[in-house]
Each structure stands twice: as structure tokens, then as C-alpha cells.
Amino acid sequence: MLAASPSIWPYVLPPVMLVASNVFMTFAWYGHLKFASAPLWGVILVSWGIAFFEYCLAVPANRIGHTVYSAAQLKTMQEVITFAVFVAVSSAYLKEALAPSQLLGFALMAGGAALVFLKP
């Protein structure tokens, strides 16, 4: 098995960690919607507990990533990942179909986000 060059890890780890952190955050923000009868204070506490794990991944992802990406690139990457994770959770977990116009809107935002990564 070939070991990856250590120099690629700052490029690879942040997106992977941001995907994982966004899974936690999406469930913290939207997972409780399946439990509408649960008391609000309870879902807030559970959501805070879930969000802790999001921070444990997002903060180091940004720290590691900032060695090779600008802050604007990291934020843009995070937002595009958020859309992708949201689409998956919304359709698979919440069983909510996304309209073609919503998917097109997300795609247009992702296209705009790609501009952040162009060299000046």
C-alpha cells in the first residue's frame, strides 16, 4: 500500500472533516423535526450535545486547512458541503423531496462558490 505524501493531508483532511462535522450539525439543526412532540427544551439540549461533536471536527479542520486554503475558501467549502449534506439528510432521513428548483438553486450556489477557488 502506498502512503500518501504528508504534504497532501492539509488539502484532504479539511474537506473530509468538514463533511463529518456537517453531518453532526445537520442532525443537530434538523434531526429533531421528526420528533415534533418532544419538548423544545429537550431538543435544544440534545442539539447542543450533537453540536459539540461538530465543533470538535470543524475547528481542527479549519486550523489544518488554513495552512493551504484561505479563510474564504474554507468557508465556501463548508457551505457547499452543508448543501450536499442537507440534501442527503433531507431526502433520506426526513423523507422530504427537494423540488427541481431547489436543487438548481443549490447547484447555482455551488457554481458561484467555485469562483472563490479561481486564481486571481
Short mmCIF file of N, CA, C and O in Angstrom, two decimals, residues 29-70:
data_model
loop_
_atom_site.label_atom_id
_atom_site.label_comp_id
_atom_site.label_asym_id
_atom_site.label_seq_id
_atom_site.Cartn_x
_atom_site.Cartn_y
_atom_site.Cartn_z
N TRP A 29 -29.44 20.51 13.85
CA TRP A 29 -30.39 21.54 13.44
C TRP A 29 -31.71 20.98 12.93
O TRP A 29 -32.76 21.61 13.13
N TYR A 30 -31.68 19.83 12.25
CA TYR A 30 -32.89 19.36 11.57
C TYR A 30 -33.37 17.98 12.02
O TYR A 30 -34.50 17.61 11.75
N GLY A 31 -32.53 17.21 12.70
CA GLY A 31 -32.91 15.87 13.10
C GLY A 31 -34.12 15.82 14.01
O GLY A 31 -34.92 14.89 13.95
N HIS A 32 -34.27 16.83 14.84
CA HIS A 32 -35.38 16.87 15.80
C HIS A 32 -36.73 17.08 15.12
O HIS A 32 -37.77 16.88 15.75
N LEU A 33 -36.74 17.44 13.85
CA LEU A 33 -38.01 17.70 13.17
C LEU A 33 -38.87 16.43 13.08
O LEU A 33 -40.08 16.53 12.94
N LYS A 34 -38.25 15.27 13.18
CA LYS A 34 -39.00 14.01 13.19
C LYS A 34 -39.66 13.77 14.54
O LYS A 34 -40.44 12.85 14.69
N PHE A 35 -39.31 14.57 15.53
CA PHE A 35 -39.82 14.39 16.89
C PHE A 35 -40.56 15.66 17.34
O PHE A 35 -40.22 16.27 18.36
N ALA A 36 -41.57 16.02 16.58
CA ALA A 36 -42.29 17.28 16.82
C ALA A 36 -42.96 17.32 18.19
O ALA A 36 -43.17 18.41 18.73
N SER A 37 -43.26 16.18 18.77
CA SER A 37 -43.93 16.19 20.07
C SER A 37 -42.95 16.30 21.24
O SER A 37 -43.37 16.52 22.37
N ALA A 38 -41.67 16.18 20.99
CA ALA A 38 -40.68 16.32 22.07
C ALA A 38 -40.64 17.77 22.53
O ALA A 38 -40.80 18.69 21.73
N PRO A 39 -40.44 17.97 23.82
CA PRO A 39 -40.39 19.35 24.32
C PRO A 39 -39.21 20.11 23.74
O PRO A 39 -38.12 19.56 23.54
N LEU A 40 -39.44 21.37 23.44
CA LEU A 40 -38.42 22.21 22.82
C LEU A 40 -37.14 22.25 23.64
O LEU A 40 -36.04 22.15 23.09
N TRP A 41 -37.25 22.38 24.97
CA TRP A 41 -36.05 22.44 25.80
C TRP A 41 -35.23 21.18 25.66
O TRP A 41 -34.00 21.22 25.68
N GLY A 42 -35.88 20.05 25.49
CA GLY A 42 -35.18 18.77 25.34
C GLY A 42 -34.41 18.68 24.03
O GLY A 42 -33.25 18.25 24.00
N VAL A 43 -35.08 19.11 22.95
CA VAL A 43 -34.38 19.04 21.66
C VAL A 43 -33.25 20.07 21.60
O VAL A 43 -32.24 19.83 20.92
N ILE A 44 -33.39 21.18 22.30
CA ILE A 44 -32.30 22.15 22.35
C ILE A 44 -31.09 21.53 23.04
O ILE A 44 -29.96 21.63 22.55
N LEU A 45 -31.30 20.87 24.16
CA LEU A 45 -30.19 20.25 24.88
C LEU A 45 -29.53 19.14 24.06
O LEU A 45 -28.30 19.05 23.99
N VAL A 46 -30.34 18.32 23.41
CA VAL A 46 -29.79 17.25 22.57
C VAL A 46 -29.03 17.86 21.40
O VAL A 46 -27.93 17.40 21.06
N SER A 47 -29.59 18.90 20.81
CA SER A 47 -28.91 19.55 19.69
C SER A 47 -27.57 20.15 20.11
O SER A 47 -26.59 20.06 19.36
N TRP A 48 -27.51 20.74 21.28
CA TRP A 48 -26.23 21.27 21.78
C TRP A 48 -25.23 20.15 21.97
O TRP A 48 -24.04 20.30 21.68
N GLY A 49 -25.69 19.02 22.46
CA GLY A 49 -24.80 17.87 22.64
C GLY A 49 -24.26 17.36 21.32
O GLY A 49 -23.07 17.04 21.21
N ILE A 50 -25.10 17.32 20.31
CA ILE A 50 -24.66 16.89 18.97
C ILE A 50 -23.70 17.92 18.39
O ILE A 50 -22.69 17.56 17.77
N ALA A 51 -24.01 19.19 18.58
CA ALA A 51 -23.18 20.26 18.02
C ALA A 51 -21.77 20.24 18.60
O ALA A 51 -20.82 20.67 17.94
N PHE A 52 -21.61 19.75 19.81
CA PHE A 52 -20.27 19.63 20.40
C PHE A 52 -19.34 18.85 19.48
O PHE A 52 -18.20 19.25 19.25
N PHE A 53 -19.85 17.75 18.92
CA PHE A 53 -19.03 16.92 18.05
C PHE A 53 -18.75 17.63 16.72
O PHE A 53 -17.68 17.46 16.13
N GLU A 54 -19.69 18.46 16.28
CA GLU A 54 -19.45 19.25 15.08
C GLU A 54 -18.27 20.19 15.30
O GLU A 54 -17.38 20.29 14.45
N TYR A 55 -18.23 20.84 16.44
CA TYR A 55 -17.13 21.76 16.75
C TYR A 55 -15.80 21.01 16.87
O TYR A 55 -14.76 21.51 16.47
N CYS A 56 -15.84 19.81 17.43
CA CYS A 56 -14.62 19.02 17.59
C CYS A 56 -14.01 18.64 16.24
O CYS A 56 -12.82 18.33 16.17
N LEU A 57 -14.79 18.67 15.19
CA LEU A 57 -14.28 18.38 13.84
C LEU A 57 -14.05 19.65 13.03
O LEU A 57 -13.05 19.76 12.33
N ALA A 58 -14.94 20.61 13.13
CA ALA A 58 -14.84 21.82 12.30
C ALA A 58 -13.67 22.71 12.69
O ALA A 58 -12.98 23.24 11.82
N VAL A 59 -13.45 22.86 13.98
CA VAL A 59 -12.36 23.75 14.41
C VAL A 59 -11.00 23.23 13.96
O VAL A 59 -10.23 23.97 13.33
N PRO A 60 -10.66 21.96 14.19
CA PRO A 60 -9.37 21.49 13.68
C PRO A 60 -9.32 21.45 12.15
O PRO A 60 -8.26 21.67 11.56
N ALA A 61 -10.45 21.19 11.50
CA ALA A 61 -10.47 21.19 10.04
C ALA A 61 -10.06 22.57 9.51
O ALA A 61 -9.26 22.67 8.57
N ASN A 62 -10.59 23.61 10.12
CA ASN A 62 -10.24 24.96 9.69
C ASN A 62 -8.81 25.32 10.06
O ASN A 62 -8.11 25.98 9.29
N ARG A 63 -8.35 24.88 11.21
CA ARG A 63 -6.97 25.15 11.62
C ARG A 63 -5.99 24.48 10.67
O ARG A 63 -5.03 25.08 10.20
N ILE A 64 -6.24 23.20 10.36
CA ILE A 64 -5.37 22.45 9.45
C ILE A 64 -5.48 23.03 8.04
O ILE A 64 -4.49 23.25 7.36
N GLY A 65 -6.71 23.27 7.61
CA GLY A 65 -6.95 23.76 6.26
C GLY A 65 -6.38 25.13 5.98
O GLY A 65 -5.99 25.44 4.85
N HIS A 66 -6.30 25.96 7.01
CA HIS A 66 -5.81 27.32 6.81
C HIS A 66 -4.33 27.38 6.45
O HIS A 66 -3.83 28.41 6.03
N THR A 67 -3.65 26.26 6.57
CA THR A 67 -2.25 26.22 6.14
C THR A 67 -2.13 26.19 4.62
O THR A 67 -1.08 26.52 4.08
N VAL A 68 -3.21 25.78 3.93
CA VAL A 68 -3.17 25.71 2.46
C VAL A 68 -4.34 26.41 1.78
O VAL A 68 -4.29 26.67 0.57
N TYR A 69 -5.41 26.69 2.51
CA TYR A 69 -6.57 27.38 1.97
C TYR A 69 -6.73 28.72 2.67
O TYR A 69 -6.39 28.86 3.84
N SER A 70 -7.32 29.69 1.96
CA SER A 70 -7.66 30.95 2.62
C SER A 70 -8.91 30.74 3.47
O SER A 70 -9.65 29.76 3.30
#
